[in-house]
Coordinates of C-alpha atoms and ligand atoms in Angstrom, one line a residue:
M17 CA 102.6 124.7 46.2
S18 CA 99.0 123.7 45.1
S19 CA 97.6 120.6 46.4
A20 CA 95.3 120.0 43.4
V21 CA 96.1 117.2 41.1
L22 CA 95.9 118.8 37.5
Q23 CA 94.2 116.4 35.1
I24 CA 96.0 117.0 31.5
A25 CA 93.5 116.2 29.0
T26 CA 94.8 113.6 26.5
G27 CA 95.1 114.9 22.9
N28 CA 95.3 118.8 24.0
P29 CA 98.7 119.9 23.9
V30 CA 97.8 123.5 25.0
K31 CA 100.3 125.4 27.2
P32 CA 100.0 128.5 29.2
G33 CA 101.1 131.8 28.1
I34 CA 101.0 133.2 24.3
A35 CA 104.5 132.9 23.3
Q36 CA 103.7 129.4 21.8
D37 CA 100.5 131.1 19.9
R38 CA 102.8 133.2 18.0
R39 CA 101.7 132.0 14.6
Q40 CA 98.3 132.2 15.2
I41 CA 98.7 135.8 16.4
L42 CA 100.8 136.8 13.5
R43 CA 98.2 135.2 11.2
G44 CA 95.7 137.3 12.7
L45 CA 97.8 140.6 12.4
T46 CA 98.8 139.9 8.9
S47 CA 95.2 139.1 7.6
S48 CA 93.3 141.8 5.3
Q49 CA 91.1 142.2 8.4
K50 CA 93.4 142.3 11.4
W51 CA 91.9 140.4 14.3
L52 CA 93.2 138.8 17.8
S53 CA 91.5 136.1 19.7
P54 CA 89.7 137.2 22.8
K55 CA 91.1 134.4 24.7
Y56 CA 94.2 136.4 25.0
F57 CA 92.5 139.1 27.1
Y58 CA 92.9 137.0 30.4
D59 CA 96.5 137.3 31.8
K60 CA 96.5 138.5 35.2
R61 CA 95.9 142.3 34.5
G62 CA 93.2 141.4 32.0
S63 CA 91.4 139.1 34.5
E64 CA 91.4 141.8 37.1
L65 CA 90.2 144.4 34.7
F66 CA 87.4 141.9 33.7
D67 CA 86.4 141.6 37.2
Q68 CA 86.2 145.3 37.4
I69 CA 83.8 145.3 34.4
C70 CA 81.7 142.9 36.1
S71 CA 80.7 145.4 38.7
L72 CA 80.4 148.4 36.4
P73 CA 76.7 150.0 36.4
E74 CA 76.5 149.8 32.5
Y75 CA 77.6 146.1 32.5
Y76 CA 74.0 144.4 33.2
L77 CA 75.3 141.0 32.5
T78 CA 77.0 139.7 35.7
R79 CA 74.4 141.3 38.0
T80 CA 71.2 140.2 36.1
E81 CA 72.7 136.6 35.7
L82 CA 73.5 136.6 39.4
K83 CA 70.0 137.8 40.2
L84 CA 68.4 134.9 38.0
M85 CA 70.8 132.4 39.7
Q86 CA 69.5 133.4 43.0
A87 CA 66.0 133.1 42.1
H88 CA 66.1 129.8 40.3
L89 CA 68.8 127.8 41.3
D90 CA 66.3 125.7 43.6
E91 CA 64.4 124.8 40.7
V92 CA 67.7 123.8 38.8
A93 CA 68.6 121.7 42.0
S94 CA 65.5 119.8 41.8
L95 CA 65.7 119.2 38.2
V96 CA 69.4 118.0 38.5
G97 CA 68.9 115.9 41.5
Q98 CA 71.6 114.6 43.8
R99 CA 75.3 113.6 43.2
A100 CA 76.0 115.5 40.0
A101 CA 79.4 116.4 38.7
V102 CA 79.6 120.1 37.9
I103 CA 81.7 120.5 34.8
E104 CA 82.5 124.2 34.3
F105 CA 83.7 125.1 31.0
G106 CA 86.3 127.8 31.8
A107 CA 87.5 128.4 35.2
G108 CA 85.2 131.3 35.7
S109 CA 83.8 133.3 38.8
N110 CA 84.1 131.6 42.1
I111 CA 81.0 133.3 43.3
K112 CA 78.7 131.7 40.8
V113 CA 80.1 128.0 41.1
R114 CA 79.5 128.6 44.8
L115 CA 76.1 129.6 44.5
L116 CA 75.6 126.3 42.4
L117 CA 77.3 124.0 44.8
D118 CA 75.6 125.3 47.7
R119 CA 72.0 124.9 46.1
L120 CA 72.8 121.4 44.5
E121 CA 72.0 118.3 46.6
K122 CA 75.2 116.5 47.5
P123 CA 77.2 117.4 44.5
A124 CA 79.7 114.8 43.7
A125 CA 82.3 116.6 42.0
Y126 CA 83.5 120.0 40.4
V127 CA 85.5 119.8 37.2
P128 CA 86.9 123.1 36.0
V129 CA 88.3 123.0 32.3
D130 CA 90.6 125.7 31.3
I131 CA 93.7 126.4 29.2
S132 CA 95.1 128.3 32.2
P133 CA 96.7 126.3 34.8
E134 CA 97.0 129.1 37.2
F135 CA 93.4 129.9 37.1
L136 CA 92.6 126.1 37.7
L137 CA 94.4 125.6 40.7
E138 CA 93.5 129.0 42.2
Q139 CA 89.8 128.0 41.4
V140 CA 89.9 124.6 43.2
D141 CA 92.1 125.7 45.9
S142 CA 89.9 128.5 46.9
L143 CA 86.8 126.1 47.0
R144 CA 88.4 123.1 48.4
G145 CA 88.1 123.9 52.2
D146 CA 84.4 124.9 51.8
Y147 CA 83.3 121.8 49.9
P148 CA 85.0 118.9 51.4
D149 CA 82.7 116.4 50.2
V150 CA 82.9 117.6 46.6
H151 CA 85.8 115.8 44.6
M152 CA 87.7 118.8 42.9
Q153 CA 89.4 117.6 39.6
P154 CA 90.5 120.5 37.3
V155 CA 91.1 119.6 33.7
F156 CA 93.8 121.3 31.7
A157 CA 92.2 121.5 28.4
D158 CA 90.8 123.8 25.6
F159 CA 87.1 123.1 26.0
T160 CA 86.5 123.9 22.3
Q161 CA 87.9 120.4 21.7
P162 CA 86.6 116.9 23.1
F163 CA 88.7 116.2 26.1
D164 CA 88.6 113.2 28.7
L165 CA 86.6 113.6 31.8
P166 CA 88.4 112.4 35.2
E167 CA 87.3 109.6 37.0
H168 CA 85.6 110.1 40.5
P169 CA 85.8 108.3 43.9
V170 CA 82.0 108.6 44.0
M171 CA 80.1 107.9 40.9
P172 CA 78.0 110.9 40.0
E173 CA 74.5 110.5 39.1
R174 CA 74.7 112.7 36.1
N175 CA 76.9 115.5 34.7
L176 CA 75.9 119.0 34.8
V177 CA 78.1 121.5 32.3
F178 CA 78.1 125.0 33.7
F179 CA 78.8 127.9 31.3
P180 CA 77.8 131.2 32.8
G181 CA 78.5 134.7 31.8
S182 CA 77.4 134.5 28.2
T183 CA 81.0 133.6 27.2
I184 CA 79.1 131.5 24.6
G185 CA 78.4 134.8 22.8
N186 CA 82.2 135.3 22.2
F187 CA 82.1 132.4 19.7
T188 CA 80.6 132.9 16.4
R189 CA 77.2 131.1 15.7
A190 CA 78.8 128.4 14.1
G191 CA 81.6 128.1 16.8
A192 CA 78.8 128.5 19.4
L193 CA 77.3 125.3 17.8
E194 CA 80.6 123.5 17.9
V195 CA 80.9 124.2 21.6
L196 CA 77.7 123.1 22.4
E197 CA 78.3 120.0 20.7
V198 CA 81.4 119.3 22.9
M199 CA 79.2 120.0 26.0
A200 CA 76.5 117.5 25.0
A201 CA 79.3 115.0 24.3
E202 CA 80.8 115.7 27.7
A203 CA 77.6 115.7 29.7
K204 CA 76.7 112.6 28.1
P205 CA 72.9 111.1 27.6
G206 CA 71.3 111.9 31.2
G207 CA 73.4 115.0 31.6
A208 CA 72.4 118.5 31.3
L209 CA 73.7 122.2 30.7
L210 CA 73.1 125.4 32.8
I211 CA 74.0 128.4 30.6
G212 CA 73.9 131.9 30.7
V213 CA 72.8 133.8 27.4
D214 CA 72.8 137.5 26.8
L215 CA 69.8 138.6 25.0
Q216 CA 69.2 140.8 22.0
K217 CA 68.0 144.4 23.1
D218 CA 68.0 148.0 22.4
A219 CA 71.5 148.8 20.9
S220 CA 72.0 151.8 23.2
I221 CA 72.0 149.5 26.3
L222 CA 74.5 147.3 24.6
R223 CA 76.8 150.0 23.3
A224 CA 77.1 151.6 26.7
A225 CA 77.9 148.2 28.4
Y226 CA 81.0 147.6 26.1
N227 CA 81.7 151.6 26.3
D228 CA 81.6 152.2 30.1
S229 CA 82.1 155.7 31.1
E230 CA 85.0 154.9 33.4
G231 CA 87.0 153.6 30.4
V232 CA 87.5 150.2 32.0
T233 CA 86.5 148.2 29.0
A234 CA 88.9 150.2 26.9
Q235 CA 91.6 149.5 29.4
F236 CA 90.9 145.7 29.1
N237 CA 90.9 146.0 25.2
L238 CA 94.0 147.7 25.1
N239 CA 95.7 145.4 27.7
L240 CA 95.7 142.7 24.8
L241 CA 98.5 145.0 23.2
A242 CA 100.4 145.6 26.5
R243 CA 100.3 141.9 26.6
L244 CA 101.6 141.3 23.2
N245 CA 104.4 143.8 24.3
R246 CA 105.3 142.0 27.5
E247 CA 105.1 138.4 26.2
L248 CA 106.0 138.6 22.4
G249 CA 108.3 141.5 22.5
A250 CA 106.0 143.6 20.4
D251 CA 106.2 147.4 20.4
F252 CA 102.9 148.7 20.4
D253 CA 102.4 152.5 21.6
L254 CA 99.1 152.3 23.5
E255 CA 98.8 156.0 23.0
K256 CA 98.3 155.3 19.4
F257 CA 95.6 152.9 19.6
R258 CA 92.0 153.4 20.7
H259 CA 89.3 151.1 22.0
Q260 CA 86.0 151.1 20.0
A261 CA 82.8 148.9 20.3
I262 CA 80.1 148.8 17.7
Y263 CA 77.0 147.0 17.6
D264 CA 76.4 145.2 14.4
D265 CA 72.7 144.9 13.6
E266 CA 72.8 142.5 11.0
E267 CA 75.2 140.0 12.9
R268 CA 73.6 140.8 16.1
R269 CA 76.8 141.2 18.1
I270 CA 79.1 143.7 19.6
E271 CA 82.2 144.1 17.8
M272 CA 85.2 145.4 19.7
R273 CA 88.0 146.9 17.9
L274 CA 91.7 148.4 18.7
L275 CA 91.8 151.5 16.1
S276 CA 95.2 152.7 15.2
T277 CA 94.9 156.4 15.4
R278 CA 97.5 157.0 12.5
R279 CA 99.7 155.6 10.0
Q280 CA 102.3 153.4 11.8
K281 CA 104.4 150.3 12.0
V282 CA 104.6 147.8 14.9
S283 CA 107.0 145.1 15.4
V284 CA 105.6 141.7 16.7
A285 CA 107.9 139.0 17.5
G286 CA 110.1 140.3 14.8
V287 CA 107.5 140.8 12.1
T288 CA 106.8 144.4 11.0
I289 CA 102.9 145.1 10.8
A290 CA 101.8 148.4 8.9
F291 CA 98.6 150.0 10.2
A292 CA 96.9 152.8 8.2
A293 CA 95.4 155.6 9.9
G294 CA 91.6 154.5 11.0
E295 CA 92.5 150.7 10.5
Y296 CA 91.6 148.4 13.4
I297 CA 92.2 145.0 14.7
I298 CA 89.0 143.1 15.7
T299 CA 89.4 141.7 19.2
E300 CA 86.2 140.2 20.4
Y301 CA 82.6 139.6 19.2
S302 CA 79.9 139.2 21.7
H303 CA 76.8 137.7 20.2
K304 CA 73.3 138.5 21.4
Y305 CA 70.5 135.9 21.0
E306 CA 66.7 135.6 21.2
P307 CA 65.8 132.9 23.4
E308 CA 64.3 131.0 20.6
E309 CA 67.3 131.4 18.2
F310 CA 69.2 129.9 20.9
H311 CA 67.1 127.1 21.7
A312 CA 67.3 126.0 18.1
L313 CA 71.1 126.3 18.1
A314 CA 71.0 124.1 21.3
R315 CA 68.7 121.5 19.6
R316 CA 71.0 121.0 16.7
A317 CA 73.7 120.2 19.1
G318 CA 71.8 117.7 20.8
F319 CA 70.0 119.3 23.5
C320 CA 66.3 119.5 24.8
P321 CA 65.9 123.1 26.2
R322 CA 63.9 122.5 29.5
R323 CA 63.6 126.0 31.3
T324 CA 64.4 129.5 30.4
W325 CA 64.6 132.2 33.1
I326 CA 64.6 135.7 32.0
D327 CA 64.7 138.9 34.1
D328 CA 61.9 141.4 34.2
E329 CA 63.8 143.8 32.0
R330 CA 64.5 141.0 29.4
L331 CA 68.3 141.6 29.5
F332 CA 69.5 138.2 30.2
S333 CA 68.8 134.4 30.1
L334 CA 69.4 131.6 32.4
Q335 CA 68.8 128.3 30.3
Y336 CA 68.7 124.7 31.5
M337 CA 68.6 122.1 29.0
T338 CA 69.2 118.0 29.0
V339 CA 70.9 116.1 26.5
R340 CA 68.5 114.3 24.1
S341 CA 68.9 110.5 24.5
Q342 CA 70.0 109.0 21.2
G343 CA 67.9 106.9 18.8
Ligands
AVI488 C1 83.7 137.1 28.9 N1 82.6 137.9 28.0 C2 81.0 137.2 28.0 C3 82.3 139.2 28.1 C4 81.4 139.8 26.9 O1 80.5 140.5 27.5 O2 81.3 139.2 25.8 C5 83.8 140.0 27.6 C6 83.6 141.4 27.8 N2 84.1 142.0 26.7 C7 83.8 143.4 27.1 N3 83.5 143.5 28.2 C8 83.4 142.2 28.6

C-alpha cells in the first residue's frame, strides 16, 4: 500500500484504464479518418516501450534534453529562487525531476499531475525517501483542464510548472495553446514554466527518430491495438497492421499511423469496424517548432519567454518563461 495521499482534483471525473473511454475510442475508430488518442499508449507495456525508445540512438530528444538540463539547471535555479513548488504536468521521467529538485534551492513541494494513479504513486514513492523536505502531493487529474492545486505545509514562494520531453508536441497547435493557458493559470502570476520543446529540423532526422531500426517504436505503436484487445475485448490481429511514421511538411509534424495491410473487419467492444487495404488509424502527432513560433504561442497563453537554451546541433530546446502579470 502506498503511503502517498492522492489528491483528487475536483471537477475531473477521470478514472484509470480505457474501458470508460469506450465511447471516445469508438468515435475515433468510426470516423472517416480513423484515429486513436496517444494517451492510450501508456499502459505498463507501453510505458516500458517508451522508456526503451528514450534510449534509442535515433531518438535524440531525451538525451539532448537531459544534456540541456545538466548544462543549464543552475541558471534555472537562480531564476526560480528558493522554495518553489514544482508542478509536473504528467508523471514523467523520474530522472528529469530528480535533476531539477537536486538543483533548485530548497524546493518546497513536488506536485505531479496525471490521469494514472499508479504512475503518480510510483513517482512520489520513488522520490519521497531522497527528498524528505519536499512535500509530495500527487494530483489525480486531466491536466488539459484547470484543476485545484493542493495546500502545502510550507507556503511556496512560487509555482514552477515543469513539462519536459516535448509532450507539448503531441497536442495540435490549438491544443498546445489551451494546455499552455492551463499552465499559466496553475503557475499563477509570479510563477514560471520550464518546458522541453522539440525543434524543426531536417526531415530525415525526424523520420529516423520515429522509425527506429530496432522496431521499438513500431512495437510501441502496435501495443495500442494489443491494449484494446486486452482492455476492450477487441480482436485486432497485430500481424495485419503495420507501423508507419511520416513527416508532414506543411503541418510541421510527425504523424504516426497503424496501417491495415489488407481488407479486414475488427470487432471493438462489440462494434464491427471495417478497414480497407491501406487504410490507417492516426495514433499520434508530434509537432515540431521553431523557437520563435513557440514563443509566440506561449505569449498568447500569458507567458513571457525569458530564456531558451538550444544544443549545438539545434535539435531541441529547453525554455524558461514566467507568467505575465495582469494589467
Ligand atoms: C511523449 N512524446 C513526446 C513522444 C514523441 O516523441 O512525440 C512519444 C513518442 N512517439 C513515438 N516515439 C516517441
